[in-house]
CSV table of C-alpha atoms in Angstrom, one decimal:
chain,number,residue,atom,x,y,z
D,1,MET,CA,183.8,201.9,176.7
D,2,GLN,CA,185.9,198.7,177.0
D,3,GLN,CA,184.5,195.2,176.6
D,4,THR,CA,186.2,191.9,176.9
D,5,VAL,CA,184.7,189.3,174.5
D,6,SER,CA,185.6,185.6,175.1
D,7,PHE,CA,185.7,183.2,172.2
D,8,PRO,CA,186.4,179.5,172.4
D,9,SER,CA,190.0,180.1,171.2
D,10,GLY,CA,190.7,183.3,173.2
D,11,LYS,CA,189.7,186.8,174.4
D,12,VAL,CA,189.5,190.0,172.5
D,13,GLU,CA,189.4,193.5,174.1
D,14,PHE,CA,187.0,195.8,172.3
D,15,TYR,CA,187.4,199.6,172.8
D,16,PHE,CA,184.4,201.6,171.7
D,17,ARG,CA,184.5,205.4,171.2
D,18,LYS,CA,188.1,205.4,172.1
D,19,LYS,CA,190.9,207.5,170.5
D,20,THR,CA,193.4,205.1,168.9
D,21,GLU,CA,196.4,207.0,170.3
D,22,ASP,CA,195.0,206.6,173.9
D,23,VAL,CA,194.6,202.9,173.5
D,24,LEU,CA,198.0,202.3,172.0
D,25,ASP,CA,199.7,204.5,174.6
D,26,SER,CA,198.1,202.3,177.3
D,27,ILE,CA,199.8,199.2,175.8
D,28,GLU,CA,203.0,198.5,177.6
D,29,ASP,CA,204.7,196.7,174.7
D,30,GLU,CA,207.7,198.6,173.4
D,31,ASP,CA,208.0,196.5,170.2
D,32,ILE,CA,205.0,197.5,168.1
D,33,VAL,CA,205.0,197.5,164.3
D,34,PHE,CA,202.1,199.1,162.3
D,35,LEU,CA,200.8,197.8,159.0
D,36,THR,CA,198.7,200.3,157.0
D,37,ASN,CA,198.1,201.5,153.5
D,38,GLU,CA,199.3,204.7,151.7
D,39,HIS,CA,195.9,206.3,152.0
D,40,ILE,CA,195.7,206.0,155.8
D,41,ALA,CA,199.4,206.9,156.3
D,42,ARG,CA,198.8,210.1,154.4
D,43,LEU,CA,195.6,211.1,156.2
D,44,TYR,CA,196.9,210.3,159.7
D,45,PRO,CA,200.7,211.0,159.8
D,46,SER,CA,200.6,211.9,163.6
D,47,LEU,CA,199.4,208.4,164.4
D,48,PHE,CA,202.5,206.8,163.0
D,49,LYS,CA,205.1,209.4,163.8
D,50,GLY,CA,208.0,207.9,165.6
D,51,ARG,CA,206.7,204.4,165.3
D,52,LYS,CA,207.8,201.4,163.1
D,53,CYS,CA,205.4,201.3,160.2
D,54,ILE,CA,205.1,199.2,157.1
D,55,VAL,CA,203.0,200.8,154.3
D,56,ILE,CA,201.5,199.1,151.3
D,57,PRO,CA,199.4,200.4,148.4
D,58,ALA,CA,195.7,200.7,149.0
D,59,GLY,CA,193.2,198.3,147.3
D,60,GLU,CA,191.9,194.8,147.1
D,61,HIS,CA,194.7,193.8,144.6
D,62,THR,CA,197.2,193.8,147.5
D,63,LYS,CA,195.4,191.0,149.2
D,64,ASP,CA,197.4,188.2,147.6
D,65,LEU,CA,200.5,186.0,148.1
D,66,THR,CA,202.8,188.3,146.3
D,67,THR,CA,202.1,191.1,148.9
D,68,LEU,CA,202.3,188.6,151.7
D,69,GLY,CA,205.8,187.6,150.6
D,70,GLU,CA,207.0,191.2,150.3
D,71,LEU,CA,205.5,192.0,153.8
D,72,ALA,CA,207.2,189.0,155.4
D,73,ARG,CA,210.6,190.1,154.0
D,74,LYS,CA,210.0,193.6,155.4
D,75,MET,CA,209.1,192.2,158.7
D,76,LEU,CA,212.3,190.2,158.8
D,77,ALA,CA,214.2,193.3,157.9
D,78,ALA,CA,212.5,195.2,160.7
D,79,GLU,CA,213.5,192.4,163.2
D,80,VAL,CA,209.9,191.4,163.9
D,81,ASN,CA,209.9,188.4,166.2
D,82,ARG,CA,207.5,186.4,168.3
D,83,LYS,CA,207.4,189.2,171.0
D,84,THR,CA,206.4,191.8,168.4
D,85,LEU,CA,202.9,193.2,168.3
D,86,ILE,CA,201.6,193.9,164.8
D,87,VAL,CA,198.8,196.5,164.6
D,88,GLY,CA,196.8,196.6,161.4
D,89,VAL,CA,195.3,200.1,160.8
D,90,GLY,CA,193.0,200.3,157.8
D,91,GLY,CA,189.9,198.8,156.2
D,92,GLY,CA,189.0,195.1,155.6
D,93,VAL,CA,191.9,194.5,153.3
D,94,ILE,CA,194.5,195.6,155.9
D,95,THR,CA,192.9,193.7,158.8
D,96,ASP,CA,192.6,190.5,156.6
D,97,ILE,CA,196.3,190.8,155.6
D,98,THR,CA,197.5,191.6,159.1
D,99,GLY,CA,195.6,188.8,160.7
D,100,PHE,CA,196.7,186.2,158.1
D,101,LEU,CA,200.3,187.3,158.1
D,102,ALA,CA,200.5,187.5,161.9
D,103,SER,CA,199.0,184.1,162.3
D,104,VAL,CA,201.6,182.4,160.0
D,105,TYR,CA,204.7,184.5,160.5
D,106,MET,CA,207.1,182.5,162.7
D,107,ARG,CA,204.1,180.2,163.3
D,108,GLY,CA,202.1,183.0,164.9
D,109,ILE,CA,202.7,186.4,166.6
D,110,ARG,CA,200.4,188.8,168.4
D,111,PHE,CA,198.3,191.3,166.6
D,112,GLY,CA,195.6,193.9,167.0
D,113,PHE,CA,193.2,195.8,164.7
D,114,VAL,CA,192.3,199.4,164.3
D,115,PRO,CA,189.6,199.3,161.6
D,116,THR,CA,189.2,202.7,159.8
D,117,SER,CA,186.3,201.9,157.5
D,118,LEU,CA,182.7,201.4,158.4
D,119,LEU,CA,182.8,197.9,156.7
D,120,GLY,CA,185.8,197.1,158.8
D,121,MET,CA,184.2,198.1,162.0
D,122,VAL,CA,180.9,196.2,161.6
D,123,ASP,CA,182.2,193.1,159.9
D,124,ALA,CA,185.7,192.5,158.5
D,125,ALA,CA,187.7,193.1,161.7
D,126,ILE,CA,185.5,190.9,163.9
D,127,GLY,CA,185.4,187.2,164.3
D,128,GLY,CA,188.9,185.9,163.7
D,129,LYS,CA,188.6,185.0,160.0
D,130,ASN,CA,191.7,186.2,158.1
D,131,GLY,CA,192.2,185.5,154.4
D,132,VAL,CA,193.8,186.5,151.1
D,133,ASN,CA,192.7,185.9,147.6
D,134,LEU,CA,194.0,183.4,145.1
D,135,ASP,CA,193.6,184.8,141.6
D,136,LEU,CA,189.9,185.6,141.3
D,137,HIS,CA,188.9,183.3,144.2
D,138,LYS,CA,188.0,185.3,147.3
D,139,ASN,CA,189.7,184.3,150.6
D,140,THR,CA,190.7,180.9,149.4
D,141,LEU,CA,193.7,181.0,151.7
D,142,GLY,CA,193.1,181.9,155.3
D,143,THR,CA,193.3,181.3,159.0
D,144,PHE,CA,191.1,181.5,162.1
D,145,ALA,CA,192.9,183.7,164.6
D,146,HIS,CA,191.6,186.5,166.8
D,147,PRO,CA,193.4,189.8,167.4
D,148,GLU,CA,194.2,190.8,171.0
D,149,PHE,CA,192.2,194.0,170.6
D,150,ILE,CA,190.0,196.0,168.3
D,151,VAL,CA,189.7,199.8,168.5
D,152,PHE,CA,186.4,201.3,167.3
D,153,ASP,CA,187.5,204.9,166.9
D,154,PRO,CA,184.7,207.1,165.4
D,155,GLY,CA,187.2,209.7,164.4
D,156,PHE,CA,188.2,207.7,161.3
D,157,LEU,CA,184.6,208.0,160.0
D,158,LYS,CA,185.0,211.7,159.6
D,159,THR,CA,187.4,211.2,156.6
D,160,LEU,CA,185.5,208.3,155.2
D,161,PRO,CA,184.5,208.8,151.5
D,162,GLY,CA,180.8,208.6,150.7
D,163,ALA,CA,181.2,205.4,148.7
D,164,GLU,CA,182.7,203.7,151.7
D,165,TRP,CA,179.8,204.7,153.9
D,166,SER,CA,177.5,202.8,151.4
D,167,ASN,CA,180.0,200.0,151.3
D,168,GLY,CA,179.7,199.5,155.1
D,169,PHE,CA,176.0,199.8,155.2
D,170,ALA,CA,175.6,196.8,152.9
D,171,GLU,CA,176.9,194.6,155.8
D,172,ILE,CA,174.7,196.5,158.3
D,173,ILE,CA,171.6,195.8,156.2
D,174,LYS,CA,172.7,192.2,155.9
D,175,TYR,CA,172.7,191.8,159.7
D,176,ALA,CA,169.3,193.4,159.9
D,177,CYS,CA,167.8,191.1,157.2
D,178,CYS,CA,169.1,187.9,158.8
D,179,PHE,CA,168.9,188.6,162.5
D,180,ASP,CA,167.1,191.8,163.6
D,181,PRO,CA,163.8,192.8,162.0
D,182,GLU,CA,163.6,195.8,164.2
D,183,MET,CA,166.9,197.1,162.9
D,184,PHE,CA,165.6,196.4,159.3
D,185,ALA,CA,162.6,198.5,160.0
D,186,GLU,CA,164.8,201.3,161.5
D,187,LEU,CA,167.1,201.3,158.5
D,188,SER,CA,164.2,201.3,156.1
D,189,GLY,CA,162.8,204.4,157.8
D,190,LYS,CA,166.0,206.4,157.7
D,191,PHE,CA,168.6,207.6,155.2
D,192,LEU,CA,172.3,207.4,155.1
D,193,SER,CA,172.7,211.2,155.8
D,194,ALA,CA,170.9,210.7,159.2
D,195,TYR,CA,173.6,208.4,160.4
D,196,LYS,CA,176.5,210.4,159.0
D,197,GLU,CA,175.3,213.4,160.9
D,198,ASP,CA,174.6,211.7,164.2
D,199,ASP,CA,177.8,210.2,165.7
D,200,THR,CA,175.9,208.7,168.7
D,201,ASP,CA,173.3,206.9,166.6
D,202,MET,CA,176.1,205.6,164.2
D,203,MET,CA,178.2,204.2,167.0
D,204,ALA,CA,175.1,202.6,168.6
D,205,LEU,CA,174.4,200.9,165.3
D,206,ILE,CA,178.0,199.7,165.0
D,207,LYS,CA,177.9,198.3,168.5
D,208,LYS,CA,174.6,196.5,167.7
D,209,CYS,CA,176.3,194.9,164.6
D,210,VAL,CA,179.4,193.9,166.6
D,211,ASP,CA,177.2,192.3,169.3
D,212,ILE,CA,175.3,190.3,166.7
D,213,LYS,CA,178.4,189.0,165.1
D,214,THR,CA,180.4,188.2,168.3
D,215,GLY,CA,177.4,186.3,169.6
D,216,ILE,CA,177.3,184.1,166.5
D,217,VAL,CA,181.0,183.6,166.5
D,218,ARG,CA,181.1,182.6,170.1
D,219,ASP,CA,178.6,179.8,169.3
D,220,ASP,CA,180.2,178.8,166.0
D,221,GLU,CA,183.8,180.0,165.7
D,222,LYS,CA,184.9,177.8,162.8
D,223,GLU,CA,181.8,178.2,160.7
D,224,ALA,CA,180.3,174.8,161.1
D,225,GLY,CA,176.7,175.9,161.0
D,226,LEU,CA,175.2,179.1,162.4
D,227,ARG,CA,178.1,181.4,161.3
D,228,LYS,CA,177.4,180.5,157.7
D,229,LEU,CA,174.3,182.7,157.9
D,230,LEU,CA,176.6,185.7,157.9
D,231,ASN,CA,177.3,184.9,154.2
D,232,PHE,CA,173.8,186.2,153.1
D,233,GLY,CA,174.4,188.0,149.8
D,234,HIS,CA,178.0,186.9,149.7
D,235,THR,CA,177.8,183.8,147.5
D,236,ALA,CA,176.9,185.5,144.3
D,237,GLY,CA,178.4,188.7,145.7
D,238,HIS,CA,181.9,187.4,146.0
D,239,ALA,CA,181.9,186.1,142.4
D,240,ILE,CA,180.6,189.4,141.0
D,241,GLU,CA,183.0,191.4,143.2
D,242,ASN,CA,186.1,189.6,141.9
D,243,LEU,CA,185.0,189.3,138.3
D,244,TYR,CA,184.1,193.0,137.9
D,245,SER,CA,186.3,194.6,140.7
D,246,LEU,CA,183.2,196.0,142.4
D,247,PRO,CA,183.4,197.4,146.0
D,248,HIS,CA,182.6,194.6,148.4
D,249,GLY,CA,179.5,196.2,149.8
D,250,HIS,CA,178.1,196.9,146.3
D,251,ALA,CA,178.6,193.3,145.2
D,252,VAL,CA,177.0,192.1,148.5
D,253,SER,CA,174.0,194.4,147.9
D,254,ILE,CA,173.4,192.8,144.5
D,255,GLY,CA,174.0,189.4,146.0
D,256,MET,CA,171.3,190.0,148.6
D,257,ILE,CA,168.7,190.8,145.9
D,258,VAL,CA,169.7,187.6,144.1
D,259,ALA,CA,169.3,185.7,147.4
D,260,CYS,CA,165.9,187.2,147.9
D,261,GLY,CA,164.8,186.1,144.5
D,262,LEU,CA,165.9,182.6,145.3
D,263,SER,CA,164.2,182.9,148.7
D,264,GLN,CA,160.9,183.7,147.0
D,265,LYS,CA,161.2,180.5,144.9
D,266,VAL,CA,162.5,178.2,147.6
D,267,CYS,CA,161.2,179.5,150.9
D,268,GLY,CA,158.1,181.4,149.9
D,269,LEU,CA,159.6,184.8,151.0
D,270,ASP,CA,157.0,187.5,150.5
D,271,LYS,CA,157.8,189.6,147.4
D,272,GLY,CA,157.1,192.7,149.5
D,273,VAL,CA,160.3,191.9,151.5
D,274,THR,CA,162.4,191.9,148.4
D,275,GLU,CA,160.8,195.2,147.4
D,276,LYS,CA,161.4,196.7,150.8
D,277,LEU,CA,165.0,195.6,150.7
D,278,THR,CA,165.5,197.0,147.2
D,279,ASN,CA,164.2,200.4,148.4
D,280,THR,CA,166.3,200.3,151.5
D,281,LEU,CA,169.5,199.5,149.6
D,282,ALA,CA,168.7,202.4,147.3
D,283,GLN,CA,168.4,204.7,150.3
D,284,TYR,CA,172.0,203.9,151.2
D,285,TYR,CA,173.2,204.4,147.6
D,286,LEU,CA,173.7,200.7,147.0
D,287,PRO,CA,173.1,199.0,143.6
D,288,VAL,CA,170.5,196.2,143.3
D,289,ALA,CA,171.4,195.0,139.7
D,290,TYR,CA,174.4,194.7,137.5
D,291,ARG,CA,174.8,193.7,133.8
D,292,MET,CA,177.1,190.7,133.8
D,293,ASP,CA,178.2,187.6,132.0
D,294,VAL,CA,176.2,185.1,134.0
D,295,GLN,CA,178.2,182.2,132.7
D,296,LYS,CA,181.5,183.7,134.0
D,297,VAL,CA,179.9,184.5,137.3
D,298,MET,CA,178.7,180.9,137.6
D,299,GLU,CA,182.2,179.6,136.8
D,300,LEU,CA,183.5,181.5,139.8
D,301,LEU,CA,180.6,180.6,142.0
D,302,LYS,CA,181.1,176.9,141.4
D,303,MET,CA,184.6,177.2,142.9
D,304,ASP,CA,183.1,178.7,146.1
D,305,LYS,CA,183.9,177.0,149.5
D,306,LYS,CA,180.2,176.4,150.1
D,307,ARG,CA,179.9,174.0,147.1
D,308,ASN,CA,178.6,170.6,148.4
D,309,LYS,CA,178.1,167.5,146.2
D,310,GLY,CA,177.0,169.2,143.0
D,311,GLN,CA,174.9,171.8,144.9
D,312,MET,CA,175.6,175.1,146.6
D,313,ASP,CA,174.7,175.8,150.2
D,314,TYR,CA,173.0,179.1,149.9
D,315,ILE,CA,171.8,181.5,152.6
D,316,LEU,CA,168.1,182.4,152.1
D,317,LEU,CA,165.4,184.3,154.0
D,318,GLU,CA,162.1,182.9,155.2
D,319,ARG,CA,161.3,186.4,156.5
D,320,PRO,CA,163.2,189.3,157.9
D,321,GLY,CA,165.2,188.0,160.9
D,322,ALA,CA,164.9,184.4,159.8
D,323,ALA,CA,167.8,183.3,157.6
D,324,VAL,CA,168.3,179.6,156.7
D,325,ILE,CA,170.8,177.5,154.8
D,326,LYS,CA,169.5,175.6,151.7
D,327,PRO,CA,171.3,173.3,149.2
D,328,LEU,CA,170.4,174.6,145.8
D,329,ASP,CA,171.0,173.3,142.3
D,330,PHE,CA,173.2,175.4,140.1
D,331,GLU,CA,170.6,175.7,137.4
D,332,LEU,CA,168.2,177.4,139.8
D,333,ILE,CA,170.9,179.9,140.9
D,334,GLU,CA,171.9,180.6,137.3
D,335,ASN,CA,168.3,181.3,136.2
D,336,THR,CA,167.8,183.6,139.2
D,337,LEU,CA,171.0,185.5,138.4
D,338,VAL,CA,169.6,186.1,134.9
D,339,ASP,CA,166.2,187.2,136.3
D,340,TYR,CA,167.5,189.6,138.9
D,341,ALA,CA,171.0,190.7,137.9
D,342,GLY,CA,170.7,191.0,134.1
D,343,SER,CA,173.0,189.6,131.4
D,344,ASN,CA,175.2,190.7,128.6
């Protein structure tokens, strides 16, 4: 299935249930350079055979300015120019790096994504936000630029480690909490194994998440309002992720529980919703608490882009499917972190 999605700044071709090789063979460009990590290059050597490919180590630690400088030098050595098409093949780290680098290299060159992780397919590769970290500060440097295409190839999920399935489902559950109560009910009534064993149901769920996010981005491409709701669970989650090097989905899972605790205090969210979310996250092998140094988490959180005049714009729930943005005092956030996440 092929779908053209139009955003205010350009069009993106989405290829669902397509083999990556078939899509790439249909592209007429002769000058294509792949960017991937060592893990993907080792698992799928036939995909890169006979093609120009730049390989970097796997992991979040590569998402920084040092790696970008090294990649830019390698691209110059490979004679990458404004007519070159860069294709990022990997998870969210690779697509973030590819999009950022392509949008600033020679003031912008063409690029496409082949997300290989569940998290990449349902979230990281979609929406045109590309970023790298600055020290412990998540995505402080970034651009808004869309790829020309995104390939959703279910074949990559067959080699996905179990922890990465859970990682991706954190973002899926986020969509359900904020925008789709029917999806929330569906996820609550099933287990991770059911989706891993049913390729059709899994791809339908991926397509549903993609449709939710693209619809939001079409209306608010530069995150002026509505798109901020996609940060549910990410405010505390990003700080916890960077401070303790947790997988992104695990940190977001903890962040969603913190956000529900705040929602109970500020929006009157029914405690039963928090309990249901807690149980659902557990069904997908995601953590709901983490012993942490709350003061250190708060120090990072206060540097978040969503800080506004001494308060933090926080994404809360009034009920499943109804997310809202509320400015919160840091003291309330800190107290809730202690209540729900624990402290050393």
